[in-house]
Amino acid sequence: MQNQYNYSDLAEKIRNWAFDLGFQQTGITGTDLSEDETHLLNWLDKDMHGDMHYMKRHGTKRSRPSDLVPGTCRIISVRMDYDPPDSVPPSTVLANPDAGYISRYAMGRDYHKLIRSKLQKLATKIESVAGEFGYRAFVDSAPVLEKAIARNAGIGWIGKHSNLINPKAGSWFFLGELYTDLPLPVNENFETEHCGTCNACIDICPTQAIIAPYQVDAKRCISYLTIELRSSIPIEFRSMIGNRIYGCDDCQIVCPWNRFAKNTEEKDFRVRHGLDAPQLVELFNWSEQLFLERTQGSAIRRIGHECWLRNIAVALGNAPSTPQTIRALKSRLDHPSEMVKEHVQWALEQHMGN
Ligand code: B12
Ligand code: SF4
């Protein structure tokens, strides 16, 4: 039973509690996502989701919050910065073909559990004053249109690269939500779009995955190819991938709004095991056991050792032809996985004649 409550007052408290829990910003919105639903269905129709079958399977549940959680009338949207302090700058790593580039969001602890547990704490706080209420906490993996919700909650605008940007904080942040049945006051101040005539992200994308403003063909995106795809990486993309071994940040690195991004204050998102500028040969030599040890609690673990080797083999194929590189590749020629072997063979072919 919900108590009678001053919901404007509660909304203010929620923002303060969320801030104390480590969220840099919080907004509240209703559940109408009809315009975004049209874009989502168009994206699915054009098969831009590739092998992410769950995107199609969940269909309009993603754009109709109360179909996912009956009774939902408001969504509390939060953002948390992830850019790690004291790390080697992305441009330095991308310019060093012997090093592997790992996305800035993945160098520390996996964000899913961390953010969900903070959202749970926020819900408990709300319950302590508003009484029992209906809610569900989400981060990333549920059928939720997180960026559109955050935009509607006033957290930022969706940039041409399709990530959410805040004019004072750039785009290096995660999003999370609490779906709720509390009739809280909703945001009425939408962030103005500030992309203007800029097309930097579209132009820089190594695989031309941003096929038009706001439209990312996931099948071409290096993030999809190195993280979501579980099978062989299409040959046409392998040289374009360069030394990116887990995700890609090029569209965000080039974005002028990330001049305003702040480093994360979350200790758990700090760089672990030198993953801000690791040597490819060293990573390729990790046994499965070492991979599991070093990626304990990290989002990287989800792709498994086989895809890890697949990705690094591609980067080693694009690396300078040194005896160390060739030796490392040859040492995996008898790997039990056909996929790994095929990528290693491709990589060795890139060094033939050099
Ligand atoms: C599937 C997915 C991916 C896929 C597809 C990306 C995509 N753009 O959809 C892949 C694997 C490629 C991916 C990559 C990345 N992802 Co991702 N991903 C998701 C996920 C699970 C769903 C996104 C989704 O709903 N896509 C469906 C399509 C239709 O949506 P959309 O492309 O965003 O399109 C919207 C608008 O652009 C617009 N639109 C679409 N077409 C058109 C056409 C016109 C004409 C107009 C005007 C508008 C318009 O409407 C759409 C709906 O709002 C979300 C988590 C979640 N549950 O929301 C995380 C999420 C979006 N990802 C995130 C991150 C961090 C990344 C990466 C940066 C990771 C990395 N470093 O490698 C990259 C960025 C690549 C990029 N430029 O998008 C964060 C983004 C945070 C932020 N600041 O925005 C999220 C929110 C996860 C989280 N909880 O923090 N991701
Ligand atoms: S790089 Fe330019 S076009 Fe792309 S999201 Fe940033 S401001 Fe918008």
Short mmCIF file of C-alpha atoms and ligand atoms in Angstrom, two decimals:
data_model
loop_
_atom_site.label_atom_id
_atom_site.label_comp_id
_atom_site.label_asym_id
_atom_site.label_seq_id
_atom_site.Cartn_x
_atom_site.Cartn_y
_atom_site.Cartn_z
CA MET A 1 0.00 0.00 0.00
CA GLN A 2 1.44 3.39 -0.96
CA ASN A 3 1.19 6.18 1.60
CA GLN A 4 -0.28 9.52 0.63
CA TYR A 5 2.79 11.55 -0.18
CA ASN A 6 4.00 14.85 -1.59
CA TYR A 7 5.50 13.50 -4.82
CA SER A 8 7.42 16.68 -5.73
CA ASP A 9 9.15 16.46 -2.41
CA LEU A 10 9.84 12.76 -2.95
CA ALA A 11 11.28 13.44 -6.43
CA GLU A 12 13.74 15.92 -4.92
CA LYS A 13 14.74 13.38 -2.27
CA ILE A 14 15.23 10.71 -4.95
CA ARG A 15 17.64 12.98 -6.85
CA ASN A 16 19.64 13.63 -3.68
CA TRP A 17 19.75 9.98 -2.63
CA ALA A 18 20.80 8.94 -6.14
CA PHE A 19 23.59 11.51 -6.11
CA ASP A 20 24.81 10.24 -2.72
CA LEU A 21 24.83 6.70 -4.14
CA GLY A 22 27.21 7.82 -6.91
CA PHE A 23 24.88 8.70 -9.82
CA GLN A 24 25.87 12.01 -11.37
CA GLN A 25 22.38 12.77 -12.65
CA THR A 26 18.79 11.60 -12.24
CA GLY A 27 15.63 12.40 -14.17
CA ILE A 28 12.04 11.20 -14.13
CA THR A 29 9.84 10.60 -17.16
CA GLY A 30 6.58 8.98 -18.26
CA THR A 31 6.32 5.93 -20.50
CA ASP A 32 5.44 7.28 -23.96
CA LEU A 33 8.12 6.14 -26.43
CA SER A 34 5.95 5.92 -29.54
CA GLU A 35 8.25 7.92 -31.85
CA ASP A 36 11.27 5.89 -30.76
CA GLU A 37 9.26 2.72 -31.32
CA THR A 38 8.94 3.64 -35.01
CA HIS A 39 12.74 3.99 -35.26
CA LEU A 40 13.29 0.75 -33.34
CA LEU A 41 10.96 -1.22 -35.62
CA ASN A 42 12.59 0.26 -38.71
CA TRP A 43 16.04 -0.72 -37.37
CA LEU A 44 14.85 -4.28 -36.69
CA ASP A 45 13.12 -4.52 -40.10
CA LYS A 46 16.40 -3.63 -41.77
CA ASP A 47 18.16 -6.39 -39.77
CA MET A 48 20.59 -3.88 -38.27
CA HIS A 49 20.62 -5.93 -35.05
CA GLY A 50 22.57 -8.76 -36.73
CA ASP A 51 22.80 -11.83 -34.50
CA MET A 52 21.40 -10.02 -31.42
CA HIS A 53 18.19 -12.02 -31.78
CA TYR A 54 16.93 -10.89 -28.38
CA MET A 55 16.47 -7.40 -29.85
CA LYS A 56 13.83 -8.73 -32.26
CA ARG A 57 12.37 -11.28 -29.84
CA HIS A 58 11.53 -8.61 -27.27
CA GLY A 59 9.96 -6.43 -29.99
CA THR A 60 7.76 -3.62 -28.64
CA LYS A 61 8.29 -4.62 -24.99
CA ARG A 62 11.36 -2.40 -25.29
CA SER A 63 9.34 0.65 -26.27
CA ARG A 64 6.27 -0.03 -24.09
CA PRO A 65 7.45 -0.03 -20.47
CA SER A 66 4.14 -1.14 -18.99
CA ASP A 67 4.15 -4.25 -21.24
CA LEU A 68 7.45 -5.21 -19.61
CA VAL A 69 6.42 -4.32 -16.05
CA PRO A 70 2.64 -3.95 -15.69
CA GLY A 71 1.63 -0.92 -13.63
CA THR A 72 4.69 1.17 -14.60
CA CYS A 73 3.75 4.83 -15.02
CA ARG A 74 7.10 6.56 -14.35
CA ILE A 75 10.74 5.81 -14.99
CA ILE A 76 13.58 7.10 -12.85
CA SER A 77 16.60 7.35 -15.15
CA VAL A 78 20.17 7.66 -13.84
CA ARG A 79 23.61 8.09 -15.34
CA MET A 80 27.03 7.16 -13.97
CA ASP A 81 30.36 8.34 -15.42
CA TYR A 82 32.82 5.58 -16.31
CA ASP A 83 35.89 7.20 -17.91
CA PRO A 84 38.76 5.95 -15.72
CA PRO A 85 41.28 8.47 -14.32
CA ASP A 86 45.07 8.05 -14.69
CA SER A 87 44.76 5.89 -17.79
CA VAL A 88 46.79 5.95 -21.00
CA PRO A 89 44.99 8.29 -23.47
CA PRO A 90 42.98 6.45 -26.16
CA SER A 91 44.84 8.18 -29.00
CA THR A 92 48.17 6.81 -27.69
CA VAL A 93 46.86 3.24 -27.61
CA LEU A 94 45.16 3.47 -30.99
CA ALA A 95 48.42 4.76 -32.49
CA ASN A 96 50.41 1.83 -31.11
CA PRO A 97 49.72 -1.29 -33.24
CA ASP A 98 51.53 -3.57 -30.76
CA ALA A 99 49.02 -2.63 -28.05
CA GLY A 100 45.37 -3.69 -27.81
CA TYR A 101 42.60 -1.11 -27.48
CA ILE A 102 39.90 -1.95 -24.93
CA SER A 103 36.80 0.24 -24.61
CA ARG A 104 36.96 2.73 -21.78
CA TYR A 105 33.87 1.29 -20.16
CA ALA A 106 35.42 -2.16 -19.76
CA MET A 107 38.79 -1.58 -18.09
CA GLY A 108 37.49 -1.96 -14.56
CA ARG A 109 34.71 -3.89 -12.86
CA ASP A 110 31.57 -4.96 -14.72
CA TYR A 111 29.00 -2.19 -14.36
CA HIS A 112 25.85 -4.33 -14.47
CA LYS A 113 25.88 -5.62 -10.90
CA LEU A 114 27.33 -2.44 -9.46
CA ILE A 115 24.66 -0.15 -10.92
CA ARG A 116 21.80 -2.58 -10.25
CA SER A 117 22.79 -2.87 -6.60
CA LYS A 118 22.87 0.94 -6.27
CA LEU A 119 19.44 1.17 -7.91
CA GLN A 120 18.20 -1.42 -5.42
CA LYS A 121 19.52 0.75 -2.58
CA LEU A 122 17.72 3.74 -4.07
CA ALA A 123 14.46 1.74 -4.17
CA THR A 124 14.92 0.74 -0.52
CA LYS A 125 15.35 4.41 0.43
CA ILE A 126 12.19 5.34 -1.45
CA GLU A 127 10.32 2.51 0.26
CA SER A 128 11.45 3.77 3.67
CA VAL A 129 9.49 6.98 3.18
CA ALA A 130 6.83 6.18 0.56
CA GLY A 131 5.93 2.72 1.79
CA GLU A 132 5.79 -0.42 -0.33
CA PHE A 133 5.67 0.36 -4.07
CA GLY A 134 6.06 -1.42 -7.40
CA TYR A 135 9.48 -1.18 -9.07
CA ARG A 136 12.09 -3.01 -11.16
CA ALA A 137 15.71 -2.00 -11.63
CA PHE A 138 17.38 -2.27 -15.05
CA VAL A 139 20.84 -1.78 -16.49
CA ASP A 140 21.65 -2.49 -20.11
CA SER A 141 20.60 -6.08 -20.56
CA ALA A 142 16.79 -5.78 -20.22
CA PRO A 143 14.44 -4.81 -23.06
CA VAL A 144 14.45 -1.13 -22.20
CA LEU A 145 15.05 1.83 -24.56
CA GLU A 146 17.53 3.36 -22.15
CA LYS A 147 18.79 6.27 -24.25
CA ALA A 148 15.32 7.46 -25.29
CA ILE A 149 14.15 7.23 -21.66
CA ALA A 150 17.18 9.19 -20.43
CA ARG A 151 16.59 11.83 -23.11
CA ASN A 152 12.95 12.15 -22.04
CA ALA A 153 14.08 12.38 -18.41
CA GLY A 154 16.23 15.42 -19.34
CA ILE A 155 19.64 13.75 -19.03
CA GLY A 156 20.84 14.62 -22.54
CA TRP A 157 20.22 14.32 -26.26
CA ILE A 158 20.79 11.37 -28.58
CA GLY A 159 23.82 12.25 -30.73
CA LYS A 160 24.31 11.30 -34.36
CA HIS A 161 26.40 8.34 -33.17
CA SER A 162 23.23 7.29 -31.26
CA ASN A 163 24.79 7.58 -27.78
CA LEU A 164 23.31 9.92 -25.20
CA ILE A 165 25.29 13.14 -24.68
CA ASN A 166 25.05 15.61 -21.85
CA PRO A 167 26.34 19.13 -22.66
CA LYS A 168 28.25 19.33 -19.37
CA ALA A 169 29.40 15.70 -19.16
CA GLY A 170 29.87 14.31 -22.69
CA SER A 171 28.88 10.69 -23.26
CA TRP A 172 31.27 8.52 -21.22
CA PHE A 173 28.54 7.31 -18.88
CA PHE A 174 26.28 4.32 -18.28
CA LEU A 175 22.53 4.49 -17.97
CA GLY A 176 20.22 2.65 -15.58
CA GLU A 177 16.53 2.84 -14.64
CA LEU A 178 13.95 2.17 -11.99
CA TYR A 179 10.55 1.43 -13.49
CA THR A 180 7.96 2.44 -10.90
CA ASP A 181 4.24 2.80 -10.25
CA LEU A 182 4.70 5.98 -8.17
CA PRO A 183 3.03 9.01 -9.85
CA LEU A 184 6.12 11.23 -9.56
CA PRO A 185 6.29 14.58 -11.41
CA VAL A 186 7.91 14.17 -14.84
CA ASN A 187 10.67 16.18 -16.50
CA GLU A 188 9.51 18.95 -18.80
CA ASN A 189 12.89 20.40 -19.75
CA PHE A 190 14.32 18.45 -22.64
CA GLU A 191 17.98 18.98 -23.47
CA THR A 192 18.39 20.79 -26.80
CA GLU A 193 20.20 18.86 -29.53
CA HIS A 194 23.68 20.23 -30.09
CA CYS A 195 25.13 18.10 -32.93
CA GLY A 196 24.33 20.82 -35.46
CA THR A 197 26.32 20.43 -38.68
CA CYS A 198 29.01 18.24 -37.04
CA ASN A 199 29.45 14.79 -38.60
CA ALA A 200 32.76 13.87 -36.95
CA CYS A 201 31.53 10.53 -35.56
CA ILE A 202 30.05 9.47 -38.89
CA ASP A 203 33.27 10.32 -40.73
CA ILE A 204 35.68 8.70 -38.25
CA CYS A 205 33.92 5.35 -37.81
CA PRO A 206 36.49 2.80 -39.08
CA THR A 207 33.80 0.51 -40.56
CA GLN A 208 31.28 3.20 -41.56
CA ALA A 209 28.75 1.69 -39.19
CA ILE A 210 26.85 4.96 -38.67
CA ILE A 211 25.02 4.65 -41.96
CA ALA A 212 23.06 7.90 -41.41
CA PRO A 213 22.67 10.30 -38.47
CA TYR A 214 21.22 8.39 -35.46
CA GLN A 215 21.37 5.05 -37.27
CA VAL A 216 24.00 2.47 -36.37
CA ASP A 217 24.12 -0.73 -38.39
CA ALA A 218 25.28 -2.99 -35.56
CA LYS A 219 26.50 -5.61 -38.06
CA ARG A 220 29.23 -3.17 -39.10
CA CYS A 221 30.00 -1.78 -35.62
CA ILE A 222 33.33 -2.91 -34.09
CA SER A 223 31.62 -3.07 -30.72
CA TYR A 224 29.23 -5.69 -32.10
CA LEU A 225 31.92 -7.53 -34.07
CA THR A 226 34.26 -7.88 -31.07
CA ILE A 227 31.74 -8.25 -28.20
CA GLU A 228 28.34 -9.47 -29.38
CA LEU A 229 29.25 -11.65 -32.34
CA ARG A 230 30.10 -15.19 -31.30
CA SER A 231 31.10 -16.49 -34.73
CA SER A 232 33.74 -15.62 -37.27
CA ILE A 233 34.42 -11.90 -37.90
CA PRO A 234 33.64 -11.18 -41.58
CA ILE A 235 36.94 -10.79 -43.49
CA GLU A 236 35.93 -7.42 -45.00
CA PHE A 237 36.08 -5.83 -41.52
CA ARG A 238 39.26 -7.41 -40.16
CA SER A 239 41.83 -4.88 -41.35
CA MET A 240 39.49 -1.96 -40.44
CA ILE A 241 39.35 -3.22 -36.85
CA GLY A 242 43.03 -2.30 -36.39
CA ASN A 243 44.08 -2.96 -32.80
CA ARG A 244 40.59 -2.71 -31.23
CA ILE A 245 40.19 -5.97 -29.32
CA TYR A 246 37.15 -5.25 -27.14
CA GLY A 247 34.60 -2.69 -28.33
CA CYS A 248 35.32 0.62 -29.98
CA ASP A 249 35.19 4.22 -28.81
CA ASP A 250 36.15 6.14 -31.95
CA CYS A 251 32.79 7.88 -32.35
CA GLN A 252 32.97 9.11 -28.76
CA ILE A 253 36.68 9.98 -28.78
CA VAL A 254 36.14 12.34 -31.71
CA CYS A 255 32.98 13.93 -30.28
CA PRO A 256 33.68 17.53 -29.23
CA TRP A 257 31.28 17.22 -26.30
CA ASN A 258 33.59 14.77 -24.55
CA ARG A 259 35.88 17.71 -23.74
CA PHE A 260 33.41 18.24 -20.93
CA ALA A 261 33.45 14.65 -19.69
CA LYS A 262 34.60 14.02 -16.13
CA ASN A 263 36.58 11.06 -14.89
CA THR A 264 34.65 8.50 -12.90
CA GLU A 265 34.64 8.76 -9.13
CA GLU A 266 33.80 5.06 -8.84
CA LYS A 267 36.83 3.14 -7.60
CA ASP A 268 35.54 -0.07 -9.18
CA PHE A 269 35.79 1.46 -12.66
CA ARG A 270 39.51 2.15 -12.31
CA VAL A 271 41.83 0.33 -14.73
CA ARG A 272 42.77 -3.21 -13.70
CA HIS A 273 45.74 -5.32 -14.86
CA GLY A 274 47.08 -2.56 -17.17
CA LEU A 275 44.14 -3.03 -19.55
CA ASP A 276 44.41 0.60 -20.68
CA ALA A 277 47.47 -0.21 -22.84
CA PRO A 278 48.13 -3.97 -22.84
CA GLN A 279 50.61 -5.63 -25.21
CA LEU A 280 48.83 -7.84 -27.76
CA VAL A 281 51.42 -10.62 -27.65
CA GLU A 282 51.13 -10.84 -23.88
CA LEU A 283 47.32 -11.01 -23.95
CA PHE A 284 47.39 -13.62 -26.70
CA ASN A 285 49.55 -15.83 -24.52
CA TRP A 286 47.01 -15.87 -21.67
CA SER A 287 45.79 -19.40 -21.05
CA GLU A 288 42.06 -19.86 -20.53
CA GLN A 289 42.68 -20.07 -16.79
CA LEU A 290 44.66 -16.83 -16.75
CA PHE A 291 41.96 -15.17 -18.89
CA LEU A 292 39.34 -16.21 -16.33
CA GLU A 293 41.51 -15.00 -13.45
CA ARG A 294 42.38 -11.62 -15.00
CA THR A 295 38.83 -10.89 -16.13
CA GLN A 296 37.18 -11.94 -12.88
CA GLY A 297 34.38 -9.40 -12.21
CA SER A 298 34.97 -7.68 -15.57
CA ALA A 299 32.53 -7.34 -18.51
CA ILE A 300 35.26 -8.77 -20.77
CA ARG A 301 34.79 -12.24 -19.26
CA ARG A 302 31.39 -12.53 -21.00
CA ILE A 303 32.95 -13.04 -24.43
CA GLY A 304 34.97 -16.06 -23.27
CA HIS A 305 38.54 -17.08 -24.07
CA GLU A 306 37.74 -18.23 -27.62
CA CYS A 307 36.36 -14.86 -28.80
CA TRP A 308 39.17 -13.14 -26.87
CA LEU A 309 41.75 -15.05 -28.94
CA ARG A 310 39.71 -14.45 -32.13
CA ASN A 311 39.81 -10.68 -31.53
CA ILE A 312 43.49 -10.55 -30.62
CA ALA A 313 44.40 -12.69 -33.64
CA VAL A 314 42.79 -10.04 -35.87
CA ALA A 315 44.74 -7.27 -34.13
CA LEU A 316 47.98 -9.27 -34.44
CA GLY A 317 47.24 -9.67 -38.15
CA ASN A 318 47.16 -5.87 -38.31
CA ALA A 319 50.30 -5.45 -36.15
CA PRO A 320 53.87 -4.93 -37.48
CA SER A 321 55.55 -8.15 -38.70
CA THR A 322 57.92 -8.81 -35.82
CA PRO A 323 59.34 -12.21 -34.84
CA GLN A 324 57.36 -11.94 -31.55
CA THR A 325 54.07 -11.41 -33.38
CA ILE A 326 54.65 -14.31 -35.79
CA ARG A 327 55.79 -16.58 -32.95
CA ALA A 328 52.72 -15.75 -30.85
CA LEU A 329 50.37 -16.42 -33.78
CA LYS A 330 52.07 -19.72 -34.68
CA SER A 331 51.76 -20.90 -31.08
CA ARG A 332 47.94 -20.91 -31.52
CA LEU A 333 47.82 -22.72 -34.87
CA ASP A 334 46.86 -25.95 -33.15
CA HIS A 335 44.15 -24.38 -30.96
CA PRO A 336 41.13 -26.74 -30.68
CA SER A 337 38.72 -24.04 -31.87
CA GLU A 338 38.26 -23.93 -35.67
CA MET A 339 37.29 -20.28 -35.34
CA VAL A 340 40.50 -19.34 -33.53
CA LYS A 341 42.62 -21.33 -36.01
CA GLU A 342 40.98 -19.66 -38.99
CA HIS A 343 41.60 -16.17 -37.56
CA VAL A 344 45.21 -17.08 -36.76
CA GLN A 345 45.72 -18.33 -40.32
CA TRP A 346 44.26 -15.10 -41.68
CA ALA A 347 46.56 -13.11 -39.41
CA LEU A 348 49.64 -15.05 -40.53
CA GLU A 349 48.68 -14.46 -44.17
CA GLN A 350 48.79 -10.70 -43.49
CA HIS A 351 52.48 -11.10 -42.58
CA MET A 352 53.48 -13.24 -45.54
CA GLY A 353 56.15 -11.59 -47.64
CA ASN A 354 57.04 -9.08 -44.90
C1 B12 B 1 22.06 -3.14 -28.68
C2 B12 B 1 23.08 -2.21 -28.04
C3 B12 B 1 24.28 -1.99 -28.71
C4 B12 B 1 24.52 -2.49 -30.13
C5 B12 B 1 23.74 -1.59 -31.11
C6 B12 B 1 24.00 -0.09 -30.88
C7 B12 B 1 22.78 0.80 -31.10
N1 B12 B 1 23.04 2.03 -31.47
O1 B12 B 1 21.65 0.37 -30.92
C8 B12 B 1 26.06 -2.42 -30.24
C9 B12 B 1 26.66 -3.76 -29.87
C10 B12 B 1 26.61 -2.02 -31.61
C11 B12 B 1 26.38 -1.40 -29.15
C12 B12 B 1 27.53 -0.65 -29.11
C13 B12 B 1 27.84 0.26 -28.12
N2 B12 B 1 27.18 0.45 -26.96
CO1 B12 B 1 25.44 -0.34 -26.61
N3 B12 B 1 23.73 -0.90 -26.17
C14 B12 B 1 22.81 -1.60 -26.79
C15 B12 B 1 21.51 -1.71 -25.96
C16 B12 B 1 21.49 -3.09 -25.30
C17 B12 B 1 20.23 -1.48 -26.76
C18 B12 B 1 20.25 -0.26 -27.70
C19 B12 B 1 19.01 -0.18 -28.55
O2 B12 B 1 17.92 -0.16 -28.04
N4 B12 B 1 19.14 -0.17 -29.88
C20 B12 B 1 18.02 -0.10 -30.77
C21 B12 B 1 18.21 1.00 -31.79
C22 B12 B 1 16.98 1.17 -32.66
O3 B12 B 1 18.37 2.18 -31.04
P1 B12 B 1 19.36 3.34 -31.42
O4 B12 B 1 20.35 2.91 -32.44
O5 B12 B 1 19.86 3.91 -30.15
O6 B12 B 1 18.36 4.37 -32.15
C23 B12 B 1 17.66 5.36 -31.41
C24 B12 B 1 17.95 6.74 -31.94
O7 B12 B 1 19.21 6.83 -32.56
C25 B12 B 1 16.76 7.05 -32.79
N5 B12 B 1 16.84 6.70 -34.22
C26 B12 B 1 17.07 5.52 -34.78
N6 B12 B 1 16.95 5.59 -36.11
C27 B12 B 1 16.59 6.86 -36.39
C28 B12 B 1 16.33 7.46 -37.61
C29 B12 B 1 16.02 8.82 -37.64
C30 B12 B 1 15.76 9.44 -38.95
C31 B12 B 1 15.97 9.56 -36.42
C32 B12 B 1 15.66 11.01 -36.42
C33 B12 B 1 16.21 8.93 -35.20
C34 B12 B 1 16.52 7.59 -35.21
O8 B12 B 1 15.67 6.32 -32.24
C35 B12 B 1 16.17 5.09 -31.68
C36 B12 B 1 15.37 4.77 -30.43
O9 B12 B 1 15.50 5.77 -29.45
C37 B12 B 1 21.73 -0.54 -24.93
C38 B12 B 1 21.14 -0.80 -23.55
C39 B12 B 1 19.63 -0.61 -23.56
N7 B12 B 1 18.90 -1.56 -23.04
O10 B12 B 1 19.17 0.41 -24.05
C40 B12 B 1 23.26 -0.40 -24.86
C41 B12 B 1 23.86 1.03 -24.74
C42 B12 B 1 23.16 1.90 -25.74
N8 B12 B 1 25.24 0.86 -25.16
C43 B12 B 1 26.07 1.60 -24.54
C44 B12 B 1 27.45 1.70 -24.87
C45 B12 B 1 28.35 2.36 -23.84
C46 B12 B 1 27.92 1.22 -26.09
C47 B12 B 1 29.32 1.45 -26.70
C48 B12 B 1 29.90 2.84 -26.47
C49 B12 B 1 30.26 0.35 -26.16
C50 B12 B 1 31.65 0.33 -26.74
N9 B12 B 1 32.54 1.23 -26.35
O11 B12 B 1 31.99 -0.51 -27.55
C51 B12 B 1 29.03 1.19 -28.22
C52 B12 B 1 28.62 2.46 -28.98
C53 B12 B 1 28.35 2.21 -30.45
C54 B12 B 1 27.30 3.17 -31.03
N10 B12 B 1 27.73 4.24 -31.70
O12 B12 B 1 26.09 2.94 -30.84
C55 B12 B 1 25.39 2.46 -23.48
C56 B12 B 1 25.28 3.91 -24.00
C57 B12 B 1 25.41 4.99 -22.92
C58 B12 B 1 25.20 6.36 -23.52
N11 B12 B 1 25.92 7.36 -23.03
O13 B12 B 1 24.43 6.54 -24.43
C59 B12 B 1 24.00 1.71 -23.31
C60 B12 B 1 22.82 2.62 -23.01
C61 B12 B 1 24.21 0.68 -22.16
C62 B12 B 1 24.15 1.32 -20.78
N12 B12 B 1 23.23 0.89 -19.92
O14 B12 B 1 24.86 2.21 -20.45
N13 B12 B 1 25.37 -1.32 -28.25
S1 SF4 B 2 30.74 13.74 -33.03
FE1 SF4 B 2 29.49 15.53 -33.69
S2 SF4 B 2 27.71 14.59 -34.79
FE2 SF4 B 2 28.67 12.94 -33.60
S3 SF4 B 2 27.54 12.88 -31.69
FE3 SF4 B 2 29.32 14.24 -31.32
S4 SF4 B 2 28.57 16.34 -31.81
FE4 SF4 B 2 27.06 14.87 -32.64
#
